[in-house]
Coordinates of C-alpha atoms in Angstrom, one line a residue:
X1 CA 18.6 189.8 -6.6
X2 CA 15.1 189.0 -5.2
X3 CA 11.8 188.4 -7.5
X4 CA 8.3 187.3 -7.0
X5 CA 5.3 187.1 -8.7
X6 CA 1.9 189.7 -9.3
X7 CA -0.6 190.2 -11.3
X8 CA -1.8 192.9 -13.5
X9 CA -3.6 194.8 -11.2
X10 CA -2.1 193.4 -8.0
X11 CA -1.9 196.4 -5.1
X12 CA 1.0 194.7 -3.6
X13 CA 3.5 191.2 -3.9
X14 CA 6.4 189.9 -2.1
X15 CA 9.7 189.2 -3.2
X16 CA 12.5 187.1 -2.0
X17 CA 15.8 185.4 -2.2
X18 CA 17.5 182.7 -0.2
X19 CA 21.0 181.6 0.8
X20 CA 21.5 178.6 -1.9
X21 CA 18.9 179.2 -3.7
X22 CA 17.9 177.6 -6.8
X23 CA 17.1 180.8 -9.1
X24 CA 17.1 183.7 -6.4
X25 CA 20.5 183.2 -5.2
X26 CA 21.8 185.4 -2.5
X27 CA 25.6 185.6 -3.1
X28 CA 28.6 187.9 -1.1
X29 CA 32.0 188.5 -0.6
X30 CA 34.2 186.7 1.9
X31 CA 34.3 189.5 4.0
X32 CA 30.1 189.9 4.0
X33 CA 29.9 185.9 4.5
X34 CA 32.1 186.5 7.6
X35 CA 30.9 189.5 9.4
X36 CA 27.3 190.3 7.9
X37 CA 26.0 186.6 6.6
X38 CA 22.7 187.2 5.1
X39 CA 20.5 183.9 4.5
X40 CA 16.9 185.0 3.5
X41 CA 15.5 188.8 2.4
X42 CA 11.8 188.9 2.3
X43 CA 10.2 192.2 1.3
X44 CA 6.2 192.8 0.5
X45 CA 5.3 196.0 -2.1
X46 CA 2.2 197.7 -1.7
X47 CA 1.3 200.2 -4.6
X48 CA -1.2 202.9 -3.0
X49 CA -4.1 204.3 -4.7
X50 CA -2.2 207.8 -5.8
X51 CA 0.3 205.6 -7.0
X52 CA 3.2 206.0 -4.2

């Protein structure tokens, strides 16, 4: 689970999560910790004018 913050009327944000995070905890399996460890996911939103 990821989350960030925006405003109303914000045309794009960013969320993210971290490996031991505090709140936005990014959490696997054994077999995801051993082959495909993740330890940060960063992603920015941008809302376009017509709304896509």
């Amino acid at each position: 689970m990821a989350a960030g913050h925006a405003k109303a009327g914000d045309t794009s944000f960013g969320v993210k999560a971290t490996q031991g995070g505090a709140e936005y905890d990014i959490c696997s399996t054994a077999f995801l910790e051993h082959a495909f460890r993740t330890d940060a996911f960063e992603m920015k939103v941008t809302i376009n004018s017509d709304g896509a």
